[in-house]
Coordinates of C-alpha atoms and ligand atoms in Angstrom, one line a residue:
X1 CA -45.0 -24.4 -89.3
X2 CA -47.2 -22.2 -87.2
X3 CA -45.7 -19.4 -85.2
X4 CA -47.1 -17.1 -82.5
X5 CA -46.1 -13.8 -81.2
X6 CA -45.8 -13.7 -77.4
X7 CA -47.9 -10.6 -76.7
X8 CA -46.1 -7.3 -76.6
X9 CA -42.8 -8.9 -76.1
X10 CA -42.7 -9.3 -79.9
X11 CA -41.0 -12.6 -79.5
X12 CA -41.9 -14.8 -82.4
X13 CA -41.9 -18.5 -81.5
X14 CA -42.8 -21.8 -83.0
X15 CA -46.2 -22.9 -81.6
X16 CA -44.5 -25.9 -80.1
X17 CA -42.5 -24.9 -77.0
X18 CA -40.0 -27.3 -75.4
X19 CA -40.8 -27.8 -71.7
X20 CA -37.4 -28.8 -70.2
X21 CA -38.5 -30.2 -66.9
X22 CA -38.4 -33.9 -67.9
X23 CA -34.8 -33.7 -69.4
X24 CA -33.6 -33.8 -65.7
X25 CA -34.4 -37.5 -65.9
X26 CA -32.1 -38.4 -68.8
X27 CA -28.4 -38.2 -69.4
X28 CA -26.6 -35.1 -70.6
X29 CA -25.9 -36.7 -74.0
X30 CA -29.5 -38.0 -74.4
X31 CA -30.8 -34.5 -73.6
X32 CA -28.4 -33.0 -76.1
X33 CA -29.7 -35.3 -78.8
X34 CA -33.3 -34.3 -78.0
X35 CA -32.7 -30.6 -77.8
X36 CA -30.6 -30.5 -81.0
X37 CA -33.3 -32.5 -82.8
X38 CA -36.0 -30.1 -81.5
X39 CA -33.9 -27.1 -82.7
X40 CA -33.3 -28.6 -86.1
X41 CA -37.0 -29.1 -86.5
X42 CA -37.9 -25.5 -85.9
X43 CA -38.5 -25.5 -82.1
X44 CA -37.1 -22.2 -80.8
X45 CA -38.6 -21.8 -77.3
X46 CA -37.1 -23.6 -74.3
X47 CA -38.6 -23.3 -70.9
X48 CA -36.6 -24.3 -67.9
X49 CA -36.1 -23.3 -64.2
X50 CA -33.4 -23.0 -61.6
X51 CA -35.5 -25.6 -59.6
X52 CA -35.2 -28.2 -62.4
X53 CA -31.8 -29.4 -61.2
X54 CA -29.5 -29.8 -64.3
X55 CA -32.1 -28.8 -66.9
X56 CA -30.5 -25.4 -67.5
X57 CA -27.1 -26.9 -67.7
X58 CA -28.2 -29.4 -70.4
X59 CA -29.7 -26.6 -72.5
X60 CA -26.6 -24.6 -72.1
X61 CA -24.5 -27.6 -73.2
X62 CA -26.7 -28.6 -76.1
X63 CA -27.7 -25.2 -77.6
X64 CA -24.8 -22.9 -76.8
X65 CA -23.8 -22.6 -80.5
X66 CA -27.2 -21.4 -81.5
X67 CA -28.0 -19.1 -78.5
X68 CA -29.0 -16.1 -80.6
X69 CA -31.6 -18.1 -82.6
X70 CA -33.5 -19.4 -79.6
X71 CA -35.7 -18.0 -76.8
X72 CA -34.8 -19.1 -73.3
X73 CA -37.2 -18.7 -70.4
X74 CA -36.1 -19.6 -66.9
X75 CA -37.5 -19.1 -63.4
X76 CA -36.6 -18.3 -59.9
X77 CA -38.4 -19.5 -56.8
X78 CA -36.5 -17.2 -54.6
X79 CA -38.5 -15.3 -52.0
X80 CA -35.8 -12.6 -51.4
X81 CA -34.0 -10.1 -53.6
X82 CA -30.7 -11.6 -52.4
X83 CA -31.7 -15.1 -53.4
X84 CA -33.0 -13.7 -56.7
X85 CA -29.6 -12.4 -57.7
X86 CA -27.9 -15.6 -56.6
X87 CA -30.3 -17.7 -58.7
X88 CA -30.1 -15.5 -61.7
X89 CA -26.3 -15.6 -61.7
X90 CA -26.3 -19.4 -61.4
X91 CA -29.0 -19.7 -64.2
X92 CA -27.0 -17.6 -66.6
X93 CA -23.8 -19.6 -65.9
X94 CA -25.5 -23.0 -66.3
X95 CA -27.3 -21.8 -69.5
X96 CA -24.0 -20.5 -70.8
X97 CA -25.4 -17.2 -71.8
X98 CA -25.3 -13.6 -70.7
X99 CA -29.0 -12.9 -70.9
X100 CA -32.4 -14.7 -70.5
X101 CA -35.2 -13.8 -72.9
X102 CA -37.8 -14.3 -70.2
X103 CA -37.3 -14.5 -66.5
X104 CA -40.3 -15.7 -64.5
X105 CA -41.2 -15.8 -60.8
X106 CA -41.8 -19.5 -60.3
X107 CA -45.2 -20.1 -58.8
X108 CA -45.1 -17.6 -56.0
X109 CA -48.1 -17.7 -53.5
X110 CA -48.7 -14.0 -54.2
X111 CA -48.2 -11.6 -57.1
X112 CA -44.9 -9.8 -56.6
X113 CA -45.3 -6.0 -57.1
X114 CA -43.2 -2.9 -56.6
X115 CA -43.1 -1.8 -52.9
X116 CA -44.6 -4.9 -51.6
X117 CA -41.7 -5.2 -49.2
X118 CA -40.0 -8.2 -50.8
X119 CA -37.8 -6.3 -53.2
X120 CA -38.5 -9.1 -55.8
X121 CA -40.2 -7.0 -58.5
X122 CA -37.6 -4.3 -58.1
X123 CA -34.9 -6.9 -58.6
X124 CA -36.6 -8.0 -61.9
X125 CA -36.6 -4.4 -63.1
X126 CA -33.0 -3.9 -62.2
X127 CA -32.0 -7.2 -64.0
X128 CA -33.9 -5.9 -67.1
X129 CA -32.2 -2.6 -67.0
X130 CA -28.8 -4.3 -66.7
X131 CA -29.7 -6.4 -69.8
X132 CA -29.5 -9.7 -67.9
X133 CA -33.1 -10.4 -68.8
X134 CA -35.2 -9.1 -71.6
X135 CA -38.8 -9.7 -70.4
X136 CA -40.5 -10.1 -67.0
X137 CA -42.8 -13.1 -66.5
X138 CA -44.6 -15.1 -63.8
X139 CA -45.8 -18.7 -63.6
X140 CA -48.6 -19.8 -61.4
X141 CA -51.0 -22.6 -60.6
X142 CA -53.4 -20.4 -58.7
X143 CA -56.0 -18.6 -60.9
X144 CA -56.3 -15.7 -58.4
X145 CA -52.6 -14.9 -58.5
X146 CA -52.5 -15.3 -62.3
X147 CA -55.5 -13.0 -62.7
X148 CA -53.9 -10.4 -60.4
X149 CA -50.7 -10.5 -62.4
X150 CA -52.6 -10.1 -65.7
X151 CA -54.6 -7.1 -64.3
X152 CA -51.5 -5.5 -62.7
X153 CA -49.9 -4.6 -66.1
X154 CA -46.5 -5.6 -64.5
X155 CA -45.9 -8.8 -66.4
X156 CA -45.1 -9.4 -70.1
X157 CA -45.8 -13.2 -70.0
X158 CA -47.9 -15.4 -67.8
X159 CA -47.4 -19.2 -67.6
X160 CA -50.4 -21.1 -66.4
X161 CA -51.8 -24.7 -66.7
X162 CA -54.1 -24.8 -69.7
X163 CA -55.5 -27.7 -71.6
X164 CA -58.9 -28.9 -72.9
X165 CA -59.9 -29.5 -69.3
X166 CA -59.9 -25.7 -68.7
X167 CA -62.9 -24.1 -67.2
X168 CA -64.5 -20.8 -68.4
X169 CA -62.5 -19.0 -65.7
X170 CA -59.2 -20.2 -67.2
X171 CA -60.4 -19.2 -70.7
X172 CA -61.1 -15.8 -69.3
X173 CA -57.5 -15.5 -68.2
X174 CA -56.3 -16.4 -71.7
X175 CA -58.6 -13.8 -73.2
X176 CA -57.5 -11.2 -70.7
X177 CA -53.9 -11.8 -71.6
X178 CA -54.7 -11.4 -75.2
X179 CA -56.5 -8.1 -74.6
X180 CA -53.6 -6.8 -72.5
X181 CA -50.8 -7.9 -74.9
X182 CA -49.4 -10.4 -72.3
X183 CA -47.8 -13.5 -73.8
X184 CA -49.6 -16.7 -72.5
X185 CA -47.5 -19.8 -72.0
X186 CA -49.5 -22.9 -71.4
X187 CA -48.0 -25.5 -69.1
X188 CA -49.6 -28.9 -68.5
X189 CA -51.3 -29.1 -71.8
X190 CA -51.6 -32.9 -71.1
X191 CA -52.7 -32.2 -67.6
X192 CA -49.7 -33.9 -66.0
X193 CA -50.3 -37.2 -67.9
X194 CA -54.1 -37.5 -67.5
X195 CA -54.7 -36.4 -71.0
X196 CA -53.5 -39.3 -73.2
X197 CA -54.7 -38.1 -76.6
X198 CA -52.0 -35.6 -77.6
X199 CA -53.6 -34.8 -80.9
X200 CA -56.8 -33.7 -79.2
X201 CA -54.7 -31.6 -76.8
X202 CA -52.8 -30.1 -79.7
X203 CA -55.9 -29.4 -81.8
X204 CA -57.7 -27.7 -78.9
X205 CA -54.8 -25.4 -78.2
X206 CA -54.6 -24.5 -81.9
X207 CA -57.8 -22.6 -81.4
X208 CA -56.0 -20.0 -79.3
X209 CA -53.7 -17.9 -81.4
X210 CA -52.2 -16.2 -78.4
X211 CA -51.3 -19.4 -76.5
X212 CA -47.9 -21.0 -76.6
X213 CA -48.0 -24.6 -75.3
X214 CA -44.8 -26.0 -73.8
X215 CA -44.7 -29.8 -74.1
X216 CA -42.7 -31.6 -71.4
X217 CA -40.4 -33.8 -73.5
X218 CA -38.3 -36.7 -72.3
X219 CA -38.4 -39.2 -75.1
X220 CA -37.6 -39.0 -78.8
X221 CA -41.0 -40.4 -79.7
X222 CA -42.7 -37.6 -77.8
X223 CA -40.7 -35.0 -79.6
X224 CA -41.4 -36.7 -83.0
X225 CA -45.1 -36.6 -82.2
X226 CA -45.1 -32.8 -81.7
X227 CA -42.8 -32.2 -84.7
X228 CA -45.3 -34.2 -86.8
X229 CA -48.2 -32.1 -85.5
X230 CA -46.4 -29.0 -86.3
X231 CA -46.1 -30.1 -89.9
X232 CA -49.6 -31.5 -90.1
X233 CA -51.7 -30.0 -87.4
X234 CA -54.5 -32.3 -86.2
X235 CA -58.0 -30.9 -86.9
X236 CA -60.5 -30.6 -84.1
X237 CA -63.0 -32.9 -85.9
X238 CA -65.9 -34.8 -84.4
X239 CA -63.8 -37.7 -83.3
X240 CA -61.4 -35.5 -81.3
X241 CA -64.2 -33.4 -80.0
X242 CA -65.8 -36.5 -78.6
X243 CA -62.5 -37.5 -76.8
X244 CA -62.5 -34.0 -75.2
X245 CA -66.1 -34.3 -74.2
X246 CA -65.6 -37.8 -72.6
X247 CA -62.4 -36.7 -70.7
X248 CA -64.0 -33.5 -69.5
X249 CA -67.0 -35.5 -68.1
X250 CA -64.7 -38.2 -66.6
X251 CA -62.1 -36.0 -65.0
X252 CA -64.4 -33.3 -63.8
X253 CA -62.9 -30.4 -61.9
X254 CA -61.9 -32.0 -58.6
X255 CA -58.8 -33.8 -59.7
X256 CA -55.1 -33.7 -58.7
X257 CA -53.0 -32.2 -61.5
X258 CA -49.8 -33.8 -60.2
X259 CA -48.0 -30.4 -59.8
X260 CA -46.3 -31.4 -56.5
X261 CA -46.7 -28.1 -54.7
X262 CA -48.1 -29.9 -51.7
X263 CA -44.8 -31.6 -51.1
X264 CA -42.9 -32.4 -48.9
X265 CA -45.1 -34.8 -47.0
X266 CA -43.8 -35.8 -43.6
X267 CA -45.2 -39.3 -44.0
X268 CA -43.2 -39.6 -47.3
X269 CA -46.4 -40.2 -49.4
X270 CA -45.9 -39.7 -53.1
X271 CA -48.9 -37.4 -53.3
X272 CA -48.7 -36.2 -56.9
X273 CA -49.3 -39.7 -58.2
X274 CA -51.0 -41.3 -55.3
X275 CA -53.8 -38.7 -55.2
X276 CA -54.8 -39.5 -58.8
X277 CA -54.0 -43.2 -58.9
X278 CA -57.6 -44.1 -59.7
X279 CA -57.3 -42.1 -62.9
X280 CA -53.8 -43.3 -63.7
X281 CA -54.6 -47.0 -63.5
X282 CA -57.5 -46.5 -65.9
X283 CA -55.6 -44.2 -68.3
X284 CA -52.0 -45.5 -68.4
X285 CA -50.8 -49.1 -69.0
X286 CA -51.7 -50.9 -65.8
X287 CA -48.2 -52.5 -65.5
X288 CA -46.8 -49.1 -64.7
X289 CA -48.9 -48.7 -61.4
X290 CA -50.0 -52.2 -60.4
X291 CA -46.5 -53.4 -59.4
X292 CA -44.9 -54.2 -56.0
X293 CA -43.2 -50.8 -55.9
X294 CA -46.4 -48.9 -56.3
X295 CA -48.3 -51.2 -53.9
X296 CA -45.8 -50.3 -51.2
X297 CA -46.0 -46.6 -52.1
X298 CA -49.8 -46.6 -51.9
X299 CA -49.7 -48.4 -48.5
X300 CA -47.9 -45.3 -47.1
X301 CA -51.2 -43.4 -47.4
X302 CA -52.1 -45.2 -44.1
X303 CA -49.3 -43.4 -42.4
X304 CA -50.8 -39.9 -43.1
X305 CA -50.6 -37.9 -39.9
X306 CA -53.3 -35.4 -41.1
X307 CA -51.0 -32.4 -40.7
X308 CA -52.8 -30.8 -43.6
X309 CA -49.6 -29.4 -45.1
X310 CA -50.7 -30.8 -48.5
X311 CA -54.2 -29.4 -48.2
X312 CA -52.9 -26.0 -47.2
X313 CA -50.4 -25.8 -50.1
X314 CA -52.6 -27.2 -53.0
X315 CA -53.1 -24.3 -55.4
X316 CA -56.3 -26.0 -56.6
X317 CA -57.9 -26.0 -53.1
X318 CA -58.2 -29.8 -53.1
X319 CA -58.9 -31.8 -49.9
X320 CA -55.7 -33.8 -50.5
X321 CA -55.9 -36.2 -47.5
X322 CA -59.5 -37.2 -48.5
X323 CA -58.4 -37.6 -52.2
X324 CA -55.5 -39.9 -51.0
X325 CA -57.8 -42.0 -48.9
X326 CA -60.4 -42.4 -51.7
X327 CA -57.6 -43.4 -54.1
X328 CA -56.2 -45.9 -51.7
X329 CA -59.7 -47.5 -51.2
X330 CA -60.0 -47.8 -54.9
X331 CA -56.5 -49.1 -55.4
X332 CA -57.1 -51.9 -52.8
X333 CA -59.4 -53.5 -55.3
X334 CA -56.4 -54.1 -57.6
X335 CA -53.9 -55.3 -54.9
Ligands
SF4_401 S1 -51.9 -34.5 -44.4 FE1 -51.1 -36.5 -44.7 S2 -50.7 -36.6 -46.9 FE2 -50.9 -34.5 -46.4 S3 -48.8 -33.8 -46.0 FE3 -49.7 -34.3 -44.0 S4 -49.1 -36.4 -43.7 FE4 -48.8 -36.0 -45.9
SF4_402 S1 -52.8 -32.4 -54.4 FE1 -52.8 -30.4 -55.3 S2 -50.7 -29.6 -54.9 FE2 -50.6 -31.8 -54.6 S3 -50.0 -32.6 -56.6 FE3 -52.2 -32.7 -56.6 S4 -52.9 -30.7 -57.5 FE4 -50.7 -30.5 -57.0

């Protein structure tokens, strides 16, 4: 089983982290089964968030008996110190614990710092002094904010999307974190479902000894896959390298990662899936997206009022309305 140390936090974790966003979609008992199975197979890092509805509660319910053996990372989206304390108190209660190993600012649009007027960073420090959290982290989808956080010396962990579709700039961030002793937590290692070859994704990330991937797990077969990789890590051989090369060429850089930060849409368009439908119908079983329900959802693209809310909130700087229109044009060929 491979383990990594999360920078200067000294936290030693199994190289497979459990991303607990998807367990919102299953029942409490199903989540418990998954979480307990993960734990019994050596997975000791669990990443959740106040924003992930009942994800924290399910972790607290399933893993309460082994709290001291696991590392829990949660997140707050609060923009005020008052909200920070409210959310931290709720998270601790739901997780059934009196401390979080890592508490992260959840994708803020800026890098919180002392004396920036928000009081957020000061609240983190106070929570750490009180023993309510052990390490201070930040998650982000914007490279500039993540870079600023890494340069600032204020953060012990940084969580950022990282997969074999990464550009040189993103690899620079990983290397900077390594140099500075910042733990790097990789989200979206399957790029929100666009990467369908998990062994290639796993083998690529194995190359980085300071990167902890967290795999979003909802089904037992997904968990089994990563447990199997942990026991017999896939090797980045010629065949997997050619998968990576093909995907990198096909997906390019201008693609929607499905992160959802552009929501809500006043026209009720399901942007995270609709804006990458062309890729999804070619990469997932067609029955999933070529059904009546999705046909209706795609038709909503015509209702776009061009308010540009999505475009202004996309951390990847995408021209979302154009992307939606292009995807709709393509989808019409299948309707
Ligand atoms: S520009 Fe269109 S798709 Fe984007 S948020 Fe506004 S209505 Fe929705
Ligand atoms: S358009 Fe941008 S913000 Fe919206 S889901 Fe795609 S990548 Fe995320």
